[in-house]
mmCIF file of C-alpha atoms in Angstrom:
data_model
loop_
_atom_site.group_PDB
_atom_site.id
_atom_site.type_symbol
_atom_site.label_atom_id
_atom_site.label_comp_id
_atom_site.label_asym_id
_atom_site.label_seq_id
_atom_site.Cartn_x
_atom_site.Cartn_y
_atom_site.Cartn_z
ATOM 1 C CA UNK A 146 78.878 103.063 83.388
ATOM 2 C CA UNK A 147 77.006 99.888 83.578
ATOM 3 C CA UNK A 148 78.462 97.758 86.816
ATOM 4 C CA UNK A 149 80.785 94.579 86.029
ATOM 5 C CA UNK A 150 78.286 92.427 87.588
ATOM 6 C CA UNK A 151 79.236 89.607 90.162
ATOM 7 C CA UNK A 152 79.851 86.355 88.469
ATOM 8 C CA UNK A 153 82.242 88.122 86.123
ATOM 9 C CA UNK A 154 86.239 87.670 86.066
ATOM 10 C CA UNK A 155 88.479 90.046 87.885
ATOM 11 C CA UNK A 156 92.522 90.236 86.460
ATOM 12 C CA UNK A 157 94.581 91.244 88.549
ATOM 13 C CA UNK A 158 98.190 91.938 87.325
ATOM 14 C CA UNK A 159 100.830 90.727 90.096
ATOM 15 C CA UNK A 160 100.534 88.101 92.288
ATOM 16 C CA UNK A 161 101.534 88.809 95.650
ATOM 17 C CA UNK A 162 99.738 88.870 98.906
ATOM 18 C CA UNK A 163 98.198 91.743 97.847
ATOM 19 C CA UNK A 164 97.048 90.117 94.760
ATOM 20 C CA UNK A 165 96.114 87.275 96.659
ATOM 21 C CA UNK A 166 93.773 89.361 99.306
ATOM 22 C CA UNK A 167 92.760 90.917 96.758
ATOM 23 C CA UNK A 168 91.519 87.685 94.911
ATOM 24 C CA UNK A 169 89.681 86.641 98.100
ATOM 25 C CA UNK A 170 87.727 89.842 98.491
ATOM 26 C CA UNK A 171 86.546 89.116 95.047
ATOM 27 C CA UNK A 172 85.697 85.608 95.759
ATOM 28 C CA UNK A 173 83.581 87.320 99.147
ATOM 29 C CA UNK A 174 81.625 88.654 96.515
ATOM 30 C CA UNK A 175 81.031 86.222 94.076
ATOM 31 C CA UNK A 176 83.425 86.986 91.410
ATOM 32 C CA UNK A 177 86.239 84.842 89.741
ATOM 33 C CA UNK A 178 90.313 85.947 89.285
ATOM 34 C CA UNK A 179 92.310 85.622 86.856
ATOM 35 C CA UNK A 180 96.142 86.102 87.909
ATOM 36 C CA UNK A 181 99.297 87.999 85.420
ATOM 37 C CA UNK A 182 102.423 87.014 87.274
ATOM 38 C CA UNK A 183 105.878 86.219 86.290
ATOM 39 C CA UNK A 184 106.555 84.414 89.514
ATOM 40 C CA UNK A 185 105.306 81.024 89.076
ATOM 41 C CA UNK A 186 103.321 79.341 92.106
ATOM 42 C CA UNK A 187 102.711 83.100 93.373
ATOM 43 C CA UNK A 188 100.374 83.479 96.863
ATOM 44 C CA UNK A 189 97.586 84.880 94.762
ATOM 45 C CA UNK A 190 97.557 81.701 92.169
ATOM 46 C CA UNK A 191 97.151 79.565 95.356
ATOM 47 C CA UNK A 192 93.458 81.197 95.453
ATOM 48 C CA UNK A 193 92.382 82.335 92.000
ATOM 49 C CA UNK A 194 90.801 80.162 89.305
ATOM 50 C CA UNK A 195 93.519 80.704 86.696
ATOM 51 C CA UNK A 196 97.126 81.966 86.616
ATOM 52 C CA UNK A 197 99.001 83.049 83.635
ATOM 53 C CA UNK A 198 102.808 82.786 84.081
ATOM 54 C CA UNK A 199 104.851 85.090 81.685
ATOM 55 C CA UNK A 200 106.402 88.542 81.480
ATOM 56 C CA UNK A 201 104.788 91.863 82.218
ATOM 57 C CA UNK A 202 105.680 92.674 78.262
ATOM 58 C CA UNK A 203 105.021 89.379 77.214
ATOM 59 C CA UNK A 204 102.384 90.299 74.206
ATOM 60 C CA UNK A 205 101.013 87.002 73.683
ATOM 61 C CA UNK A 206 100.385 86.816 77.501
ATOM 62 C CA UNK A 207 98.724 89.980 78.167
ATOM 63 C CA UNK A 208 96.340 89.068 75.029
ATOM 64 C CA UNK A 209 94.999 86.022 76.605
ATOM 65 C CA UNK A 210 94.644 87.527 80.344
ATOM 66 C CA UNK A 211 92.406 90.048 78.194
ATOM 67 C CA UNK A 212 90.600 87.468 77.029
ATOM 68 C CA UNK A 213 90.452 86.206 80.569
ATOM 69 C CA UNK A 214 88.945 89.261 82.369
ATOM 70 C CA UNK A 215 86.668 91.428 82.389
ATOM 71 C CA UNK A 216 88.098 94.026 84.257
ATOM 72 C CA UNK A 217 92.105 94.345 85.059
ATOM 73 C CA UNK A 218 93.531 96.121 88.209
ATOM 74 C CA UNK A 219 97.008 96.071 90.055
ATOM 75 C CA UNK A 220 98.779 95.048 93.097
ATOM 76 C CA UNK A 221 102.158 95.731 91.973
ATOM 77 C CA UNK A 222 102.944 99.085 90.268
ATOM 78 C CA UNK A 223 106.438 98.641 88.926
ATOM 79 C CA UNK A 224 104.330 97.729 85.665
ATOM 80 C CA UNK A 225 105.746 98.325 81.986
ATOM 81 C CA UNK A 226 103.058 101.236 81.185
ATOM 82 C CA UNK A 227 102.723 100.145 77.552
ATOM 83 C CA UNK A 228 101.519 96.802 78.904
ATOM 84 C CA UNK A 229 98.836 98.529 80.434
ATOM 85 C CA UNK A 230 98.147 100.411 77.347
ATOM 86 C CA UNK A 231 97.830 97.031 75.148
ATOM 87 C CA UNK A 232 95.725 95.844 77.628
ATOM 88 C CA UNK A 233 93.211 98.975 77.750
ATOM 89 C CA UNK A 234 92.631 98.354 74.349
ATOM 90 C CA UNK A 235 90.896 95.110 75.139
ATOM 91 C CA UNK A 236 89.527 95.219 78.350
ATOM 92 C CA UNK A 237 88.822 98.418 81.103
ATOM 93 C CA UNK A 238 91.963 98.553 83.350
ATOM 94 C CA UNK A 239 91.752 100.635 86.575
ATOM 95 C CA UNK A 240 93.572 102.139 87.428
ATOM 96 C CA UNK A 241 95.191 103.533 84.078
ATOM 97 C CA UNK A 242 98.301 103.600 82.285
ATOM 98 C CA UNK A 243 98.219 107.615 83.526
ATOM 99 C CA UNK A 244 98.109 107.039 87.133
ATOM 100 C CA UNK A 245 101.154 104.715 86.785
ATOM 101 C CA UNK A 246 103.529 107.018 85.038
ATOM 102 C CA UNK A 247 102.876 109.408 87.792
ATOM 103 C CA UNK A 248 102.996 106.874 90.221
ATOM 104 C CA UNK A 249 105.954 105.085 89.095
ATOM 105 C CA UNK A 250 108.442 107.813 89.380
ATOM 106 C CA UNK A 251 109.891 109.723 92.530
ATOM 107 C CA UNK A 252 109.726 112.721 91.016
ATOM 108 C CA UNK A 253 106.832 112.901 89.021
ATOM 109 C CA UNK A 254 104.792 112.124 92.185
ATOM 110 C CA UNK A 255 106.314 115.229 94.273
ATOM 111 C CA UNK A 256 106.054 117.517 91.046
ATOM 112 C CA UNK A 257 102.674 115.869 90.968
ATOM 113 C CA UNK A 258 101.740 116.461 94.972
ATOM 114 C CA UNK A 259 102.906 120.432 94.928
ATOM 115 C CA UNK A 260 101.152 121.142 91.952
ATOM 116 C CA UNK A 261 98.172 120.346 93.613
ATOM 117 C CA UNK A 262 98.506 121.918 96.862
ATOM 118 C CA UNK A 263 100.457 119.341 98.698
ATOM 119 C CA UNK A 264 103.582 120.373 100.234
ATOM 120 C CA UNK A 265 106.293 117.811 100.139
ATOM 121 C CA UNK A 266 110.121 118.114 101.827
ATOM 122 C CA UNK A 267 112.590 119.759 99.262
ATOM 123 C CA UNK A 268 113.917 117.783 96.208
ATOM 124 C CA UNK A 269 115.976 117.655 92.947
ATOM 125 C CA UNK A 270 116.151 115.850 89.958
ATOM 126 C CA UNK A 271 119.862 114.648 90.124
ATOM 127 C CA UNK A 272 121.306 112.434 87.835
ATOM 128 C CA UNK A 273 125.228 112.791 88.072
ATOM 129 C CA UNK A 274 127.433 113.762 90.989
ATOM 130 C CA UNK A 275 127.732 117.410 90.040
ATOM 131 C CA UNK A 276 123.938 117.448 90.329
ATOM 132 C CA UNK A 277 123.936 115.395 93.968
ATOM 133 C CA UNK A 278 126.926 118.154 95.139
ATOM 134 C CA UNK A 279 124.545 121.330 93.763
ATOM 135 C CA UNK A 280 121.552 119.898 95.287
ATOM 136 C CA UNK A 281 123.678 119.342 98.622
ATOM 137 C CA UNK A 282 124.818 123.065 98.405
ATOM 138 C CA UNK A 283 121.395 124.467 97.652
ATOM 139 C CA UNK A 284 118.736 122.163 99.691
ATOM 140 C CA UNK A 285 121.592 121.619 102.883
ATOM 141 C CA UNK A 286 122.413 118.359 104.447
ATOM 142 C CA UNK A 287 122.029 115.764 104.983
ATOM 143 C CA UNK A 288 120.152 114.465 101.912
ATOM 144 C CA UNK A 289 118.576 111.034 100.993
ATOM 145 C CA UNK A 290 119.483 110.104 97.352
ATOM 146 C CA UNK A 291 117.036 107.804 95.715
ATOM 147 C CA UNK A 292 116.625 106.206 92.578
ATOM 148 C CA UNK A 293 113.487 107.680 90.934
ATOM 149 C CA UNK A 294 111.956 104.538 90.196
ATOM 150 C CA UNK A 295 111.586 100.784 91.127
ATOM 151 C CA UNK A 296 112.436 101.335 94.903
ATOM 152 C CA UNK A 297 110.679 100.066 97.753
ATOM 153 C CA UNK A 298 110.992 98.896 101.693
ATOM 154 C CA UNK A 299 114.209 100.993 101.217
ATOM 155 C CA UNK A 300 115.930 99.869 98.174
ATOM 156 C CA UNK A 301 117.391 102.337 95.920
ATOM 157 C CA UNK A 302 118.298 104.593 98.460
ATOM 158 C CA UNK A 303 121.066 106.186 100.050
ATOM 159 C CA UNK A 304 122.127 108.761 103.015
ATOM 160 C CA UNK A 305 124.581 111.924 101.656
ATOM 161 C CA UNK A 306 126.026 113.356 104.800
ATOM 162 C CA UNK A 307 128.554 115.218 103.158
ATOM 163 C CA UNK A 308 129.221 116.741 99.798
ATOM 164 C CA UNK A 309 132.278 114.366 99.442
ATOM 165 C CA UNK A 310 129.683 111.508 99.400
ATOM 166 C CA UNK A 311 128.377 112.494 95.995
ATOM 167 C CA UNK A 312 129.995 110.374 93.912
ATOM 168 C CA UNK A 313 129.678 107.440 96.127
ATOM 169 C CA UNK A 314 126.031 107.644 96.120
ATOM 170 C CA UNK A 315 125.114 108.188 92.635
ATOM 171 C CA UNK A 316 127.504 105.302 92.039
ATOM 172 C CA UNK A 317 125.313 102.978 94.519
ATOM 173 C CA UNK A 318 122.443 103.617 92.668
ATOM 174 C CA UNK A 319 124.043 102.466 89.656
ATOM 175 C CA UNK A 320 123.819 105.900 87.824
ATOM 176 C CA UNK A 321 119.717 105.235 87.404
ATOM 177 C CA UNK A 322 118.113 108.885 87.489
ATOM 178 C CA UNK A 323 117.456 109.886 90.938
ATOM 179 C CA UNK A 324 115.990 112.289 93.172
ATOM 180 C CA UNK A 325 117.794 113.827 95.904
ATOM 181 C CA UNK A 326 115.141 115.019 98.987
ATOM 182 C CA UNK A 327 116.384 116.838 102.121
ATOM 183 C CA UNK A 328 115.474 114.650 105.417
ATOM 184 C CA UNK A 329 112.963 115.503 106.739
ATOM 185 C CA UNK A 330 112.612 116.049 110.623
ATOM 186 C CA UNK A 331 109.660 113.947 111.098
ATOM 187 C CA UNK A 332 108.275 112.961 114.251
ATOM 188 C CA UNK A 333 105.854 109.753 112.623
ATOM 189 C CA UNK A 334 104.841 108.376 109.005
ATOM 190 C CA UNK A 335 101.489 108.120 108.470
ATOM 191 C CA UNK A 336 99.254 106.609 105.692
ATOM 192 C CA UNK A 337 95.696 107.425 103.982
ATOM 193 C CA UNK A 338 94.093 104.925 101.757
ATOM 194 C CA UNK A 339 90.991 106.308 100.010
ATOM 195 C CA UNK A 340 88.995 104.635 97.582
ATOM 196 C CA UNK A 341 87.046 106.220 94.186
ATOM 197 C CA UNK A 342 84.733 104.871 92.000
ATOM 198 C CA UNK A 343 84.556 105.028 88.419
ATOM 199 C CA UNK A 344 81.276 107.630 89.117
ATOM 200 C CA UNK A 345 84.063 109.881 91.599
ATOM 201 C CA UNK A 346 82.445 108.547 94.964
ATOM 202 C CA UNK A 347 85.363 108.571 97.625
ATOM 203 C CA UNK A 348 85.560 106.469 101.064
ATOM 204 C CA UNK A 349 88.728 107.492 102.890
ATOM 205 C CA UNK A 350 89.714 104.897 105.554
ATOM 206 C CA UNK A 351 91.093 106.932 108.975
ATOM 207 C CA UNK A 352 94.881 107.820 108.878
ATOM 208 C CA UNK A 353 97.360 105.445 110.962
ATOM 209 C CA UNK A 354 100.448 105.703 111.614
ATOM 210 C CA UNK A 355 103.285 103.431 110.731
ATOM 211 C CA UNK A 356 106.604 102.222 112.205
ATOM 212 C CA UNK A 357 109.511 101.141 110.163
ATOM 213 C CA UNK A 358 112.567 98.616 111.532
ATOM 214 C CA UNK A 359 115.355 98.489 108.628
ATOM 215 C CA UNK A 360 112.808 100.435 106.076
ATOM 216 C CA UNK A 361 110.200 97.276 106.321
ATOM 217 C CA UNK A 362 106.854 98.394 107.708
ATOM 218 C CA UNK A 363 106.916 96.734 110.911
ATOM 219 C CA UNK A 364 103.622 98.197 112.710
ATOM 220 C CA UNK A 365 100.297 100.259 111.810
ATOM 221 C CA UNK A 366 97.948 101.889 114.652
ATOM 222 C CA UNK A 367 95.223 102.737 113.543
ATOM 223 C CA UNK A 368 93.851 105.177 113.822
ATOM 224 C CA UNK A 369 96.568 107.423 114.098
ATOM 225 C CA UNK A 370 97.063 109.564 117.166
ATOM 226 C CA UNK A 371 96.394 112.942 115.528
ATOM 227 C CA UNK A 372 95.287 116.538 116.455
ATOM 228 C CA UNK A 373 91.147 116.250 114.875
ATOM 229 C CA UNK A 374 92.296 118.285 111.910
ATOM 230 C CA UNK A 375 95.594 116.667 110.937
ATOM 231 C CA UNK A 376 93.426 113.726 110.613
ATOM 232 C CA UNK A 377 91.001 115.575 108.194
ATOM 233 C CA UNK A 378 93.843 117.784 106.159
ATOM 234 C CA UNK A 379 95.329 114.072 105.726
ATOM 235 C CA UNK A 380 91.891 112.691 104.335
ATOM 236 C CA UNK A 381 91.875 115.749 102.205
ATOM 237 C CA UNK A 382 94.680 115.122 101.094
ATOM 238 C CA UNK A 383 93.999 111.566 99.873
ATOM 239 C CA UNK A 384 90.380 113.146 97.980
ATOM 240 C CA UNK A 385 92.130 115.724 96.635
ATOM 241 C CA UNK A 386 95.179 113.038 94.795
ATOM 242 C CA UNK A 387 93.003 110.447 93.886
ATOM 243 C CA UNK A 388 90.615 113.034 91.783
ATOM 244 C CA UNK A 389 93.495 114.435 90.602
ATOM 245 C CA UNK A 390 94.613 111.620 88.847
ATOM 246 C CA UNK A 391 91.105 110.843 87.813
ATOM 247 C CA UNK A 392 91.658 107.219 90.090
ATOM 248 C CA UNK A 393 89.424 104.611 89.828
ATOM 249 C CA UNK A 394 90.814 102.153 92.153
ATOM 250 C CA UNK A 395 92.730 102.398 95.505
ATOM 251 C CA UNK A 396 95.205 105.249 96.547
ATOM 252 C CA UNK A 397 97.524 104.930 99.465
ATOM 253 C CA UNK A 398 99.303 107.703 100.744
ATOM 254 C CA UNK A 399 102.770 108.017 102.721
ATOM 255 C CA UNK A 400 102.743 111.445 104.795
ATOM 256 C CA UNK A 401 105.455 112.628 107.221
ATOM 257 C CA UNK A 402 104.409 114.792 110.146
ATOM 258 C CA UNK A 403 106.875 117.124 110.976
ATOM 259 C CA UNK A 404 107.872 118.363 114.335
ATOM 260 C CA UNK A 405 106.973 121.837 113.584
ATOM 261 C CA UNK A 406 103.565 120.355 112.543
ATOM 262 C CA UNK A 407 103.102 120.448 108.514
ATOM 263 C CA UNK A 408 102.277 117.328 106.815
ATOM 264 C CA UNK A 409 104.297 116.957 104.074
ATOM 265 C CA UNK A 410 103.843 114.196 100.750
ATOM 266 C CA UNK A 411 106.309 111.594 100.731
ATOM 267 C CA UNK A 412 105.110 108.739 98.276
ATOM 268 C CA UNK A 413 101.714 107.077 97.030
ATOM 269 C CA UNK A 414 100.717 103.731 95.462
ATOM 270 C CA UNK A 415 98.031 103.477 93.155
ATOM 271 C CA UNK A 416 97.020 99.943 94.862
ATOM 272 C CA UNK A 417 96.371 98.006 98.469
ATOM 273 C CA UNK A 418 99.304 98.837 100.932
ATOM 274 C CA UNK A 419 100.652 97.256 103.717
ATOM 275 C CA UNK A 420 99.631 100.177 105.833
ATOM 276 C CA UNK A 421 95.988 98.697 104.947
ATOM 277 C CA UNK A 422 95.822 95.503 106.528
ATOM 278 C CA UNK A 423 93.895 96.194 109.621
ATOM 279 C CA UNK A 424 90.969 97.219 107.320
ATOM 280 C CA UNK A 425 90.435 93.680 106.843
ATOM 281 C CA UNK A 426 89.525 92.827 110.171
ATOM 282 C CA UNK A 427 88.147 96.442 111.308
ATOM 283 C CA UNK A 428 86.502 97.657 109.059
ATOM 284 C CA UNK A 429 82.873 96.705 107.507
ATOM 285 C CA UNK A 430 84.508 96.718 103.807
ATOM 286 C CA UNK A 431 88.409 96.034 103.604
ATOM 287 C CA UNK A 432 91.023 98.188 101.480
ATOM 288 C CA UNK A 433 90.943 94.737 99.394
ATOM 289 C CA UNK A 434 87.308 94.643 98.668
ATOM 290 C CA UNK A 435 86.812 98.519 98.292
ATOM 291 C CA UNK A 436 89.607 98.077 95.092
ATOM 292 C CA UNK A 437 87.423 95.389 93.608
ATOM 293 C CA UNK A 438 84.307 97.351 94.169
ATOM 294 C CA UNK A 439 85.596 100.569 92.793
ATOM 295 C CA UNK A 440 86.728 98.746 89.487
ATOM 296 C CA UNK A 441 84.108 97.099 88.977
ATOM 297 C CA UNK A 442 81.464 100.151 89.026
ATOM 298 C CA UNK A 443 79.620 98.752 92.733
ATOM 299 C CA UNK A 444 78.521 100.984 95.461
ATOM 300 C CA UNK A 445 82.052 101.652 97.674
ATOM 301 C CA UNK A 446 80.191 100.794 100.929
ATOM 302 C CA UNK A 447 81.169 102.170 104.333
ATOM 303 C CA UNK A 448 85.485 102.687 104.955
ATOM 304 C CA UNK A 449 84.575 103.595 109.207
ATOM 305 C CA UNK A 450 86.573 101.818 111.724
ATOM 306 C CA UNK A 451 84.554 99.925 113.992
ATOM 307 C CA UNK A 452 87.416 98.855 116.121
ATOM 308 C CA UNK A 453 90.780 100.579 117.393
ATOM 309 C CA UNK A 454 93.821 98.182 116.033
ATOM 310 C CA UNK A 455 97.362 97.344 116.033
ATOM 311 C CA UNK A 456 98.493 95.916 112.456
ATOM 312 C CA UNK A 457 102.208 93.758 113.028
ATOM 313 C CA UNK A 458 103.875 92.302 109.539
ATOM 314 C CA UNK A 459 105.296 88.587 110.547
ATOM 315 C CA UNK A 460 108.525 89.079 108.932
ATOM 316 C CA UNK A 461 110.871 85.831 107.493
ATOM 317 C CA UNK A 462 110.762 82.920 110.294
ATOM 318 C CA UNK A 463 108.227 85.028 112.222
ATOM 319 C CA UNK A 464 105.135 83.518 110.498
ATOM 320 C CA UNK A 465 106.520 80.107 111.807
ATOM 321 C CA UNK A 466 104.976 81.519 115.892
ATOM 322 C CA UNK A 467 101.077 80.732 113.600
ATOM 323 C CA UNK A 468 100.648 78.353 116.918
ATOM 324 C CA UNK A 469 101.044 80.768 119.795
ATOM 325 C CA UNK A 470 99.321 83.221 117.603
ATOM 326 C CA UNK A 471 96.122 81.065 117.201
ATOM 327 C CA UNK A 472 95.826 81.001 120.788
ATOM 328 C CA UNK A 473 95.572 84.499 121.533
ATOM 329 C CA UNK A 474 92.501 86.138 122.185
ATOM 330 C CA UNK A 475 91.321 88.624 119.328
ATOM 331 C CA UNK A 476 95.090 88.134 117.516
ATOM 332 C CA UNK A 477 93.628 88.043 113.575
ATOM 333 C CA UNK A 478 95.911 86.127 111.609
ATOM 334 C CA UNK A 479 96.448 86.186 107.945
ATOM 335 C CA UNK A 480 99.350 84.121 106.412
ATOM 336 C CA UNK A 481 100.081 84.286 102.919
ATOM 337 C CA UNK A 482 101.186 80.890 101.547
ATOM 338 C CA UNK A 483 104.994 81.710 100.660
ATOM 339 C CA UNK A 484 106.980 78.540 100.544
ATOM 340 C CA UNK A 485 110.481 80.026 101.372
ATOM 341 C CA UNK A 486 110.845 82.264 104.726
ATOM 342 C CA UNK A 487 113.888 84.819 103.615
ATOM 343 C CA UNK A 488 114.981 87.196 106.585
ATOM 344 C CA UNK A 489 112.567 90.819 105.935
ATOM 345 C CA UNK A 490 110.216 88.900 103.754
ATOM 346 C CA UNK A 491 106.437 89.906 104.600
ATOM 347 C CA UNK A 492 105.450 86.259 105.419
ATOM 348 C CA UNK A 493 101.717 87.155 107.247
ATOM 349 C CA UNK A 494 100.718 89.616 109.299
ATOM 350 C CA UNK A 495 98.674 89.470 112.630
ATOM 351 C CA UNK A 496 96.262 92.240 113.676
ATOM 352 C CA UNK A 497 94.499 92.954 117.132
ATOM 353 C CA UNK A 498 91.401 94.680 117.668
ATOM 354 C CA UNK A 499 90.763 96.461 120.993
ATOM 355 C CA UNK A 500 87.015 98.464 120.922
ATOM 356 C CA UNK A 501 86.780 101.850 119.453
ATOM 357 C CA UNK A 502 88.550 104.532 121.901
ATOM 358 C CA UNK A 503 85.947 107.736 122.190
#
């Protein structure tokens, strides 16, 4: 396809910090941004020539950010799919409706993963007690019950420890279907962001690993500290999911390793991730601008890592340190303009660079 050209407008449906990095990776490169969000003075509005305040099924809404743009992407994935469909009728949106409804759903994405070769930890659809107690019986305990869609940074989830906590658990989550997954015996989470164009070029960024306080992502090394080919059966991984889904955008990937060494599938986003962030500050071309490149038909550029780092989200009053922080040598800061500092809310983050081990 003929290249969206810079100059053009980039949509971008959500308006978060990803949306808002995002927006400023465009602007590197000479394009304008058009923001969909229904939370009014979002962090991306704060740095995109026009927002547009309404509904993700908001008809009139979504006709006039077609208008808008002339390409639409994500940084939120908890989208209505038929918006995205409406939308794709007007204006190229990558990635697609398809990659969402995958995406979007715990157990899609695992049915999704083994099909193609990925092994995940054990799961079953469970959407009552009866189902929770038969899943307990068959899989073994203890089990973490989740709600298949709309979670994230831990909600919608819950421990079973015992069959007698069936009924306890499907009532937390509300009776919403769920998946039920045996816990794993991991020793670390890591992540793989890779990148295809709309021409199935691929740039994999290197695996890290990330550490979790209270479900939040708290820290990401990267790279991670892997055997050589965990690191490359991870990357495959990440090629082999993203041309699965026929992707033309950004795919991150959550993988546990487990202590008797398989990686197994956890979850993916079709969209930056926190795990990410370092890429911005050690990398030649950031997880941010390698989405807006890939959508809008541009040569990916180069995903290597020419620095070691240590990625560290500034959670709730933590952003408030931005002083002490500016002082220290080689600390990279990135804040993200929220007004109100709620305890666990991903305020900024902060990343270090030390030079490339090896």
């Amino acid at each position: 396809g003929v290249p969206i050209a810079p100059g053009a407008r980039v949509g971008i449906l959500g308006g978060g910090q990803l949306g808002r990095m995002t927006a400023l990776a465009a602007a590197r490169l000479g394009y304008r941004t058009v923001i969909f969000s229904p939370e009014p003075e979002c962090p991306a509005s704060q740095v995109s020539e026009m927002t547009i305040t309404a509904s993700y099924d908001d008809r009139r809404a979504l006709d006039q950010f077609a208008e808008a743009a002339d390409v639409v992407t994500l940084e939120f994935e908890n989208l209505p799919a038929d918006a995205l469909e409406a939308l794709a009728a007007r204006v190229p949106v990558r990635p697609g409706a398809a990659v969402l409804r995958i995406s979007q759903d715990r157990l899609a994405e695992k049915r999704f993963a083994q099909e193609h070769g990925v092994p995940t930890a054990d799961f079953e659809p469970v959407d009552s007690a009866e189902d929770l107690a038969g899943a307990f019986e068959r899989l073994g305990g203890p089990l973490i019950a989740k709600t298949r869609r709309f979670g994230y940074d831990g909600k919608g989830q819950v421990r079973v420890n015992a069959i007698a906590e069936a009924s306890a658990a499907v009532e937390a989550l509300a009776g919403a279907p769920a998946i039920a997954e045996a816990v794993v015996d991991f020793e670390r989470e890591i992540s793989v962001i890779v990148a295809r164009g709309g021409d199935g070029a691929l740039a994999v960024y290197d695996p890290v690993e990330n550490r979790h306080e209270n479900h939040i992502l708290r820290t990401t090394l990267a790279p991670a500290d892997l055997p050589p080919g965990m690191a490359d059966d991870a990357r495959e991984i990440g090629r082999r999911l993203a041309e699965a889904l026929d992707l033309v955008g950004l795919l991150a990937i959550e993988l546990f390793v487990a202590r008797d060494g398989r990686l197994l599938f956890n979850e993916m986003a079709p969209r930056p991730h926190n795990s990410g962030h370092w890429t911005l500050d050690a990398c030649p071309v950031s997880q941010f601008e390698m989405l807006v490149r890939a959508v809008c038909g541009l040569p990916l550029g180069s995903a290597e890592r020419h620095s070691d780092a240590e990625m560290t989200n500034l959670l709730g009053d933590e952003a408030g340190d931005w002083p002490r922080l500016l002082t220290e040598p080689g600390a990279c800061l990135h804040l993200y303009g929220k007004t109100e500092a709620r305890p666990g809310r991903k305020m900024g983050h902060v990343t270090r660079l030390k030079p490339k081990a090896g």
